[in-house]
Amino acid sequence: APALTGRENLDFHARLHGLSCRVRDRRVTEVIELSGLSGSADMAVEAYSPAMVQRLEIARAFLAHPGVLFLAEPTKGLDDSGRREIWDLLRWMNSERRVTIVFTTHDLDEAAAICNRVAVVDGGEVVALDTPETFSSLLAISDRMLKFDGTS
């Protein structure tokens, strides 16, 4: 809810997860720090920048310490600085907290920047699965072939 503070939003969702008061207070404080919202946790969410709102959304998802986190277009609509903030947070959650993160994106640069594996889905089916480096190589080869053929 935009009228609530970031802390109040997280506390509300921790209650929905059924966390006890002691655990809830600890986890809310933890995810506020992890998401870089310590300085703005007691501000109304309606005053947050788009990147701050997205960090709050990720923090909320992380409250229950999931083993797998599913995100849809986590940086959509953010400027480059906001995107990098989210990328850093997701990388940290993956490497330090061992959270498997599955997300959708239409941005190949974003996938290459933060993913270990990339799947291309067409019509609900995985049609390719490999490393970002392999996809980048294939795209570079394809681009060179188009220029060589004179069809670009």
CSV table of N, CA and C in Angstrom, one decimal:
chain,number,residue,atom,x,y,z
A,1,ALA,N,0.8,-1.2,0.0
A,1,ALA,CA,0.0,0.0,0.0
A,1,ALA,C,0.9,1.2,0.0
A,2,PRO,N,0.7,2.2,-0.9
A,2,PRO,CA,1.5,3.3,-1.1
A,2,PRO,C,1.6,4.2,0.2
A,3,ALA,N,0.5,4.3,0.9
A,3,ALA,CA,0.4,5.2,2.1
A,3,ALA,C,1.2,4.6,3.3
A,4,LEU,N,1.5,3.4,3.3
A,4,LEU,CA,2.3,2.7,4.3
A,4,LEU,C,3.8,3.0,4.1
A,5,THR,N,4.5,3.0,5.1
A,5,THR,CA,6.0,3.1,5.0
A,5,THR,C,6.5,1.7,4.4
A,6,GLY,N,7.8,1.7,4.0
A,6,GLY,CA,8.4,0.5,3.6
A,6,GLY,C,8.4,-0.5,4.7
A,7,ARG,N,8.8,-0.1,5.9
A,7,ARG,CA,8.8,-1.0,7.1
A,7,ARG,C,7.4,-1.6,7.3
A,8,GLU,N,6.4,-0.7,7.3
A,8,GLU,CA,5.0,-1.2,7.5
A,8,GLU,C,4.6,-2.2,6.5
A,9,ASN,N,4.9,-1.9,5.2
A,9,ASN,CA,4.6,-2.9,4.1
A,9,ASN,C,5.2,-4.2,4.4
A,10,LEU,N,6.5,-4.2,4.8
A,10,LEU,CA,7.2,-5.5,5.0
A,10,LEU,C,6.6,-6.2,6.3
A,11,ASP,N,6.3,-5.4,7.3
A,11,ASP,CA,5.7,-6.0,8.5
A,11,ASP,C,4.4,-6.7,8.1
A,12,PHE,N,3.6,-6.0,7.4
A,12,PHE,CA,2.3,-6.6,6.9
A,12,PHE,C,2.5,-7.9,6.2
A,13,HIS,N,3.4,-7.9,5.3
A,13,HIS,CA,3.6,-9.2,4.5
A,13,HIS,C,4.3,-10.3,5.3
A,14,ALA,N,5.1,-9.9,6.3
A,14,ALA,CA,5.6,-10.9,7.2
A,14,ALA,C,4.5,-11.5,8.0
A,15,ARG,N,3.5,-10.7,8.4
A,15,ARG,CA,2.4,-11.3,9.1
A,15,ARG,C,1.6,-12.3,8.2
A,16,LEU,N,1.5,-11.9,7.0
A,16,LEU,CA,0.8,-12.8,6.0
A,16,LEU,C,1.5,-14.1,5.9
A,17,HIS,N,2.8,-14.1,6.0
A,17,HIS,CA,3.6,-15.3,6.0
A,17,HIS,C,3.5,-16.1,7.3
A,18,GLY,N,2.9,-15.5,8.3
A,18,GLY,CA,2.7,-16.2,9.6
A,18,GLY,C,4.0,-16.2,10.5
A,19,LEU,N,4.8,-15.2,10.2
A,19,LEU,CA,6.0,-15.1,11.1
A,19,LEU,C,5.7,-14.6,12.4
A,20,SER,N,6.3,-15.2,13.5
A,20,SER,CA,6.1,-14.7,14.8
A,20,SER,C,6.6,-13.3,15.0
A,21,CYS,N,6.2,-12.6,16.1
A,21,CYS,CA,6.6,-11.3,16.3
A,21,CYS,C,8.2,-11.1,16.3
A,22,ARG,N,8.8,-12.0,17.1
A,22,ARG,CA,10.3,-11.9,17.2
A,22,ARG,C,11.0,-12.2,15.8
A,23,VAL,N,10.5,-13.2,15.1
A,23,VAL,CA,11.1,-13.5,13.8
A,23,VAL,C,10.8,-12.4,12.8
A,24,ARG,N,9.6,-11.9,12.9
A,24,ARG,CA,9.1,-10.9,11.9
A,24,ARG,C,10.0,-9.6,12.1
A,25,ASP,N,10.2,-9.2,13.3
A,25,ASP,CA,11.0,-8.0,13.5
A,25,ASP,C,12.4,-8.2,13.0
A,26,ARG,N,13.0,-9.3,13.3
A,26,ARG,CA,14.4,-9.6,12.8
A,26,ARG,C,14.4,-9.6,11.3
A,27,ARG,N,13.5,-10.3,10.7
A,27,ARG,CA,13.5,-10.5,9.2
A,27,ARG,C,13.2,-9.1,8.5
A,28,VAL,N,12.3,-8.3,9.0
A,28,VAL,CA,12.0,-7.0,8.4
A,28,VAL,C,13.2,-6.2,8.5
A,29,THR,N,13.9,-6.1,9.6
A,29,THR,CA,15.1,-5.3,9.7
A,29,THR,C,16.2,-5.9,8.8
A,30,GLU,N,16.3,-7.2,8.7
A,30,GLU,CA,17.3,-7.8,7.8
A,30,GLU,C,17.1,-7.4,6.3
A,31,VAL,N,15.8,-7.6,5.8
A,31,VAL,CA,15.6,-7.3,4.4
A,31,VAL,C,15.7,-5.8,4.1
A,32,ILE,N,15.4,-5.0,5.1
A,32,ILE,CA,15.5,-3.5,4.8
A,32,ILE,C,17.0,-3.2,4.6
A,33,GLU,N,17.9,-3.8,5.4
A,33,GLU,CA,19.3,-3.6,5.3
A,33,GLU,C,19.8,-4.2,4.0
A,34,LEU,N,19.4,-5.4,3.7
A,34,LEU,CA,19.9,-6.1,2.5
A,34,LEU,C,19.5,-5.4,1.2
A,35,SER,N,18.3,-4.8,1.2
A,35,SER,CA,17.8,-4.2,0.0
A,35,SER,C,18.3,-2.7,-0.1
A,36,GLY,N,19.0,-2.3,0.8
A,36,GLY,CA,19.5,-0.9,0.7
A,36,GLY,C,18.5,0.2,1.0
A,37,LEU,N,17.5,-0.2,1.8
A,37,LEU,CA,16.4,0.7,2.1
A,37,LEU,C,16.4,1.3,3.5
A,38,SER,N,17.6,1.1,4.2
A,38,SER,CA,17.7,1.5,5.6
A,38,SER,C,17.3,3.0,5.8
A,39,GLY,N,17.8,3.8,4.9
A,39,GLY,CA,17.6,5.3,5.1
A,39,GLY,C,16.2,5.7,4.7
A,40,SER,N,15.4,4.9,4.1
A,40,SER,CA,14.1,5.3,3.6
A,40,SER,C,13.0,4.3,4.1
A,41,ALA,N,13.3,3.4,5.0
A,41,ALA,CA,12.3,2.4,5.5
A,41,ALA,C,11.1,3.0,6.2
A,42,ASP,N,11.3,4.2,6.8
A,42,ASP,CA,10.2,4.8,7.5
A,42,ASP,C,9.5,5.9,6.7
A,43,MET,N,9.8,6.0,5.4
A,43,MET,CA,9.1,6.9,4.5
A,43,MET,C,7.9,6.2,3.8
A,44,ALA,N,6.9,7.0,3.5
A,44,ALA,CA,5.8,6.4,2.8
A,44,ALA,C,6.3,5.9,1.4
A,45,VAL,N,5.8,4.7,1.0
A,45,VAL,CA,6.2,4.1,-0.2
A,45,VAL,C,5.8,5.0,-1.4
A,46,GLU,N,4.8,5.8,-1.3
A,46,GLU,CA,4.4,6.7,-2.4
A,46,GLU,C,5.5,7.7,-2.7
A,47,ALA,N,6.4,7.9,-1.8
A,47,ALA,CA,7.6,8.9,-2.0
A,47,ALA,C,8.8,8.2,-2.6
A,48,TYR,N,8.7,6.8,-2.7
A,48,TYR,CA,9.9,6.1,-3.2
A,48,TYR,C,10.0,6.3,-4.7
A,49,SER,N,11.3,6.2,-5.2
A,49,SER,CA,11.6,6.2,-6.6
A,49,SER,C,11.2,4.8,-7.2
A,50,PRO,N,11.1,4.6,-8.5
A,50,PRO,CA,10.8,3.3,-9.0
A,50,PRO,C,11.7,2.2,-8.6
A,51,ALA,N,13.0,2.6,-8.5
A,51,ALA,CA,14.0,1.6,-8.1
A,51,ALA,C,13.8,1.2,-6.7
A,52,MET,N,13.5,2.1,-5.8
A,52,MET,CA,13.2,1.8,-4.4
A,52,MET,C,12.0,0.9,-4.3
A,53,VAL,N,11.0,1.2,-5.1
A,53,VAL,CA,9.8,0.3,-5.0
A,53,VAL,C,10.1,-1.1,-5.4
A,54,GLN,N,11.0,-1.2,-6.5
A,54,GLN,CA,11.4,-2.5,-6.9
A,54,GLN,C,12.2,-3.3,-5.9
A,55,ARG,N,13.1,-2.5,-5.2
A,55,ARG,CA,13.9,-3.1,-4.1
A,55,ARG,C,13.0,-3.6,-3.0
A,56,LEU,N,12.0,-2.8,-2.7
A,56,LEU,CA,11.0,-3.2,-1.7
A,56,LEU,C,10.3,-4.4,-2.0
A,57,GLU,N,9.9,-4.5,-3.3
A,57,GLU,CA,9.2,-5.8,-3.8
A,57,GLU,C,10.1,-7.0,-3.6
A,58,ILE,N,11.4,-6.9,-4.0
A,58,ILE,CA,12.3,-8.0,-3.8
A,58,ILE,C,12.5,-8.3,-2.4
A,59,ALA,N,12.6,-7.3,-1.5
A,59,ALA,CA,12.8,-7.5,-0.1
A,59,ALA,C,11.6,-8.2,0.5
A,60,ARG,N,10.4,-7.8,0.0
A,60,ARG,CA,9.2,-8.5,0.5
A,60,ARG,C,9.2,-10.0,0.1
A,61,ALA,N,9.6,-10.3,-1.1
A,61,ALA,CA,9.7,-11.7,-1.6
A,61,ALA,C,10.7,-12.4,-0.7
A,62,PHE,N,11.7,-11.8,-0.3
A,62,PHE,CA,12.8,-12.4,0.4
A,62,PHE,C,12.5,-12.7,1.9
A,63,LEU,N,11.4,-12.1,2.4
A,63,LEU,CA,11.1,-12.2,3.8
A,63,LEU,C,11.0,-13.6,4.3
A,64,ALA,N,10.5,-14.5,3.5
A,64,ALA,CA,10.3,-15.9,4.0
A,64,ALA,C,11.5,-16.8,3.7
A,65,HIS,N,12.6,-16.1,3.3
A,65,HIS,CA,13.9,-16.9,3.0
A,65,HIS,C,13.6,-18.0,1.9
A,66,PRO,N,13.1,-17.6,0.8
A,66,PRO,CA,12.8,-18.7,-0.2
A,66,PRO,C,14.1,-19.3,-0.8
A,67,GLY,N,14.0,-20.5,-1.2
A,67,GLY,CA,15.1,-21.2,-1.8
A,67,GLY,C,15.1,-20.8,-3.3
A,68,VAL,N,14.0,-20.5,-3.8
A,68,VAL,CA,13.8,-20.1,-5.2
A,68,VAL,C,12.9,-18.8,-5.2
A,69,LEU,N,13.4,-17.8,-6.0
A,69,LEU,CA,12.7,-16.6,-6.1
A,69,LEU,C,12.3,-16.4,-7.6
A,70,PHE,N,11.0,-16.2,-7.8
A,70,PHE,CA,10.5,-16.0,-9.2
A,70,PHE,C,10.2,-14.5,-9.3
A,71,LEU,N,10.7,-13.9,-10.4
A,71,LEU,CA,10.5,-12.5,-10.6
A,71,LEU,C,10.1,-12.2,-12.1
A,72,ALA,N,9.2,-11.3,-12.3
A,72,ALA,CA,8.8,-11.0,-13.7
A,72,ALA,C,9.3,-9.6,-14.0
A,73,GLU,N,10.2,-9.5,-15.0
A,73,GLU,CA,10.8,-8.2,-15.4
A,73,GLU,C,11.2,-7.3,-14.2
A,74,PRO,N,12.1,-7.8,-13.4
A,74,PRO,CA,12.4,-7.0,-12.2
A,74,PRO,C,13.0,-5.6,-12.4
A,75,THR,N,13.5,-5.3,-13.6
A,75,THR,CA,14.0,-3.9,-13.8
A,75,THR,C,13.2,-3.1,-14.8
A,76,LYS,N,12.1,-3.6,-15.2
A,76,LYS,CA,11.3,-2.9,-16.2
A,76,LYS,C,10.9,-1.5,-15.8
A,77,GLY,N,11.2,-0.5,-16.7
A,77,GLY,CA,10.9,0.9,-16.4
A,77,GLY,C,12.0,1.6,-15.6
A,78,LEU,N,13.0,0.9,-15.2
A,78,LEU,CA,14.1,1.6,-14.4
A,78,LEU,C,15.1,2.2,-15.3
A,79,ASP,N,15.8,3.3,-14.8
A,79,ASP,CA,16.9,3.9,-15.5
A,79,ASP,C,18.1,3.0,-15.2
A,80,ASP,N,19.2,3.3,-15.9
A,80,ASP,CA,20.4,2.4,-15.8
A,80,ASP,C,20.9,2.3,-14.4
A,81,SER,N,20.9,3.3,-13.6
A,81,SER,CA,21.3,3.3,-12.2
A,81,SER,C,20.4,2.3,-11.4
A,82,GLY,N,19.1,2.5,-11.6
A,82,GLY,CA,18.2,1.6,-10.9
A,82,GLY,C,18.3,0.1,-11.3
A,83,ARG,N,18.6,-0.1,-12.6
A,83,ARG,CA,18.8,-1.5,-13.0
A,83,ARG,C,20.0,-2.1,-12.4
A,84,ARG,N,21.1,-1.3,-12.3
A,84,ARG,CA,22.3,-1.8,-11.7
A,84,ARG,C,22.1,-2.2,-10.2
A,85,GLU,N,21.3,-1.3,-9.6
A,85,GLU,CA,21.1,-1.6,-8.1
A,85,GLU,C,20.3,-2.9,-8.0
A,86,ILE,N,19.4,-3.2,-8.8
A,86,ILE,CA,18.6,-4.4,-8.7
A,86,ILE,C,19.5,-5.6,-9.1
A,87,TRP,N,20.3,-5.4,-10.2
A,87,TRP,CA,21.2,-6.5,-10.6
A,87,TRP,C,22.2,-6.9,-9.4
A,88,ASP,N,22.7,-5.8,-8.8
A,88,ASP,CA,23.6,-6.1,-7.6
A,88,ASP,C,22.9,-6.8,-6.5
A,89,LEU,N,21.7,-6.4,-6.2
A,89,LEU,CA,20.9,-7.1,-5.2
A,89,LEU,C,20.7,-8.6,-5.5
A,90,LEU,N,20.3,-8.8,-6.8
A,90,LEU,CA,20.0,-10.2,-7.2
A,90,LEU,C,21.2,-11.1,-7.2
A,91,ARG,N,22.3,-10.5,-7.7
A,91,ARG,CA,23.6,-11.2,-7.7
A,91,ARG,C,24.0,-11.6,-6.2
A,92,TRP,N,23.9,-10.6,-5.3
A,92,TRP,CA,24.2,-10.9,-3.9
A,92,TRP,C,23.3,-12.0,-3.3
A,93,MET,N,22.0,-11.9,-3.6
A,93,MET,CA,21.1,-12.9,-3.0
A,93,MET,C,21.5,-14.3,-3.6
A,94,ASN,N,21.9,-14.4,-4.8
A,94,ASN,CA,22.2,-15.6,-5.4
A,94,ASN,C,23.6,-16.2,-4.8
A,95,SER,N,24.6,-15.3,-4.8
A,95,SER,CA,25.9,-15.8,-4.4
A,95,SER,C,26.0,-15.9,-2.9
A,96,GLU,N,25.5,-15.0,-2.1
A,96,GLU,CA,25.7,-15.0,-0.7
A,96,GLU,C,24.6,-15.8,0.1
A,97,ARG,N,23.4,-15.7,-0.4
A,97,ARG,CA,22.3,-16.3,0.3
A,97,ARG,C,21.8,-17.6,-0.4
A,98,ARG,N,22.5,-17.9,-1.5
A,98,ARG,CA,22.3,-19.2,-2.3
A,98,ARG,C,20.8,-19.3,-2.7
A,99,VAL,N,20.2,-18.2,-3.1
A,99,VAL,CA,18.8,-18.2,-3.6
A,99,VAL,C,18.9,-18.4,-5.1
A,100,THR,N,18.2,-19.4,-5.6
A,100,THR,CA,18.0,-19.5,-7.0
A,100,THR,C,17.0,-18.5,-7.5
A,101,ILE,N,17.4,-17.8,-8.5
A,101,ILE,CA,16.5,-16.7,-9.0
A,101,ILE,C,16.1,-17.0,-10.4
A,102,VAL,N,14.8,-17.1,-10.7
A,102,VAL,CA,14.3,-17.3,-12.0
A,102,VAL,C,13.5,-16.0,-12.4
A,103,PHE,N,13.9,-15.4,-13.5
A,103,PHE,CA,13.1,-14.2,-13.8
A,103,PHE,C,13.0,-14.1,-15.3
A,104,THR,N,12.0,-13.4,-15.7
A,104,THR,CA,11.7,-13.2,-17.1
A,104,THR,C,12.2,-11.8,-17.5
A,105,THR,N,12.7,-11.7,-18.7
A,105,THR,CA,13.2,-10.5,-19.3
A,105,THR,C,13.2,-10.5,-20.8
A,106,HIS,N,13.0,-9.4,-21.4
A,106,HIS,CA,13.2,-9.3,-22.9
A,106,HIS,C,14.5,-8.7,-23.2
A,107,ASP,N,15.3,-8.4,-22.2
A,107,ASP,CA,16.6,-7.7,-22.4
A,107,ASP,C,17.7,-8.7,-22.3
A,108,LEU,N,18.3,-9.0,-23.4
A,108,LEU,CA,19.4,-9.9,-23.5
A,108,LEU,C,20.7,-9.4,-22.7
A,109,ASP,N,20.9,-8.1,-22.7
A,109,ASP,CA,22.0,-7.5,-21.9
A,109,ASP,C,21.8,-7.8,-20.4
A,110,GLU,N,20.6,-7.7,-20.0
A,110,GLU,CA,20.3,-7.9,-18.6
A,110,GLU,C,20.5,-9.4,-18.2
A,111,ALA,N,20.0,-10.3,-19.1
A,111,ALA,CA,20.3,-11.7,-18.9
A,111,ALA,C,21.7,-12.0,-18.8
A,112,ALA,N,22.5,-11.4,-19.7
A,112,ALA,CA,23.9,-11.7,-19.8
A,112,ALA,C,24.6,-11.1,-18.5
A,113,ALA,N,24.1,-10.0,-18.0
A,113,ALA,CA,24.7,-9.4,-16.9
A,113,ALA,C,24.6,-10.1,-15.5
A,114,ILE,N,23.5,-10.9,-15.4
A,114,ILE,CA,23.3,-11.5,-14.1
A,114,ILE,C,22.9,-13.0,-14.1
A,115,CYS,N,22.8,-13.6,-15.2
A,115,CYS,CA,22.4,-15.0,-15.2
A,115,CYS,C,23.6,-15.9,-15.5
A,116,ASN,N,23.5,-17.1,-14.9
A,116,ASN,CA,24.4,-18.2,-15.1
A,116,ASN,C,23.9,-19.0,-16.3
A,117,ARG,N,22.6,-19.1,-16.5
A,117,ARG,CA,22.0,-19.9,-17.5
A,117,ARG,C,20.8,-19.1,-18.1
A,118,VAL,N,20.6,-19.2,-19.4
A,118,VAL,CA,19.6,-18.5,-20.1
A,118,VAL,C,18.7,-19.5,-20.8
A,119,ALA,N,17.4,-19.4,-20.7
A,119,ALA,CA,16.5,-20.2,-21.5
A,119,ALA,C,15.7,-19.3,-22.4
A,120,VAL,N,15.6,-19.7,-23.6
A,120,VAL,CA,14.7,-19.0,-24.6
A,120,VAL,C,13.4,-19.8,-24.6
A,121,VAL,N,12.3,-19.1,-24.4
A,121,VAL,CA,11.0,-19.8,-24.3
A,121,VAL,C,10.2,-19.3,-25.5
A,122,ASP,N,9.6,-20.2,-26.3
A,122,ASP,CA,8.7,-19.8,-27.4
A,122,ASP,C,7.5,-20.7,-27.3
A,123,GLY,N,6.3,-20.0,-27.2
A,123,GLY,CA,5.1,-20.8,-27.2
A,123,GLY,C,5.0,-21.7,-25.9
A,124,GLY,N,5.6,-21.2,-24.8
A,124,GLY,CA,5.5,-21.9,-23.6
A,124,GLY,C,6.5,-23.1,-23.5
A,125,GLU,N,7.4,-23.3,-24.5
A,125,GLU,CA,8.4,-24.4,-24.5
A,125,GLU,C,9.8,-23.8,-24.5
A,126,VAL,N,10.7,-24.4,-23.7
A,126,VAL,CA,12.1,-24.0,-23.8
A,126,VAL,C,12.7,-24.5,-25.1
A,127,VAL,N,13.1,-23.6,-25.9
A,127,VAL,CA,13.7,-24.0,-27.2
A,127,VAL,C,15.2,-23.9,-27.2
A,128,ALA,N,15.8,-23.3,-26.2
A,128,ALA,CA,17.2,-23.2,-26.1
A,128,ALA,C,17.6,-22.9,-24.6
A,129,LEU,N,18.7,-23.5,-24.2
A,129,LEU,CA,19.1,-23.4,-22.8
A,129,LEU,C,20.7,-23.5,-22.8
A,130,ASP,N,21.3,-22.4,-22.4
A,130,ASP,CA,22.8,-22.4,-22.4
A,130,ASP,C,23.3,-21.2,-21.6
A,131,THR,N,24.6,-21.0,-21.6
A,131,THR,CA,25.2,-19.9,-20.9
A,131,THR,C,24.9,-18.6,-21.6
A,132,PRO,N,25.0,-17.4,-20.9
A,132,PRO,CA,24.9,-16.1,-21.6
A,132,PRO,C,26.0,-16.0,-22.7
A,133,GLU,N,27.2,-16.5,-22.3
A,133,GLU,CA,28.3,-16.3,-23.3
A,133,GLU,C,28.0,-17.0,-24.6
A,134,THR,N,27.4,-18.2,-24.5
A,134,THR,CA,27.1,-19.0,-25.7
A,134,THR,C,26.1,-18.2,-26.6
A,135,PHE,N,25.1,-17.7,-25.9
A,135,PHE,CA,24.1,-16.9,-26.7
A,135,PHE,C,24.7,-15.6,-27.3
A,136,SER,N,25.6,-15.0,-26.5
A,136,SER,CA,26.3,-13.8,-27.1
A,136,SER,C,27.1,-14.1,-28.3
A,137,SER,N,27.8,-15.2,-28.2
A,137,SER,CA,28.7,-15.7,-29.4
A,137,SER,C,27.8,-16.0,-30.6
A,138,LEU,N,26.7,-16.7,-30.3
A,138,LEU,CA,25.8,-17.0,-31.5
A,138,LEU,C,25.2,-15.8,-32.1
A,139,LEU,N,24.8,-14.8,-31.3
A,139,LEU,CA,24.3,-13.6,-31.8
A,139,LEU,C,25.3,-12.8,-32.6
A,140,ALA,N,26.5,-12.8,-32.1
A,140,ALA,CA,27.6,-12.1,-32.8
A,140,ALA,C,27.9,-12.8,-34.1
A,141,ILE,N,27.9,-14.1,-34.2
A,141,ILE,CA,28.1,-14.8,-35.4
A,141,ILE,C,27.0,-14.5,-36.4
A,142,SER,N,25.8,-14.6,-35.9
A,142,SER,CA,24.6,-14.3,-36.7
A,142,SER,C,24.6,-12.9,-37.3
A,143,ASP,N,25.0,-11.9,-36.5
A,143,ASP,CA,25.1,-10.6,-36.9
A,143,ASP,C,26.2,-10.4,-38.0
A,144,ARG,N,27.3,-11.1,-37.8
A,144,ARG,CA,28.4,-11.0,-38.8
A,144,ARG,C,27.9,-11.6,-40.2
A,145,MET,N,27.2,-12.7,-40.1
A,145,MET,CA,26.7,-13.4,-41.3
A,145,MET,C,25.7,-12.5,-42.0
A,146,LEU,N,24.9,-11.8,-41.3
A,146,LEU,CA,23.9,-11.0,-42.0
A,146,LEU,C,24.6,-9.8,-42.7
A,147,LYS,N,25.7,-9.3,-42.1
A,147,LYS,CA,26.4,-8.2,-42.8
A,147,LYS,C,27.2,-8.7,-43.9
A,148,PHE,N,27.7,-9.9,-43.8
A,148,PHE,CA,28.5,-10.5,-44.9
A,148,PHE,C,27.6,-10.9,-46.1
A,149,ASP,N,26.4,-11.3,-45.8
A,149,ASP,CA,25.5,-11.7,-46.9
A,149,ASP,C,24.9,-10.4,-47.6
A,150,GLY,N,25.1,-9.3,-46.9
A,150,GLY,CA,24.5,-8.1,-47.4
A,150,GLY,C,23.0,-8.0,-47.2
A,151,THR,N,22.5,-8.7,-46.3
A,151,THR,CA,21.0,-8.7,-46.1
A,151,THR,C,20.6,-7.8,-45.0
A,152,SER,N,21.6,-7.1,-44.4
A,152,SER,CA,21.2,-6.2,-43.3
A,152,SER,C,20.9,-4.8,-43.8
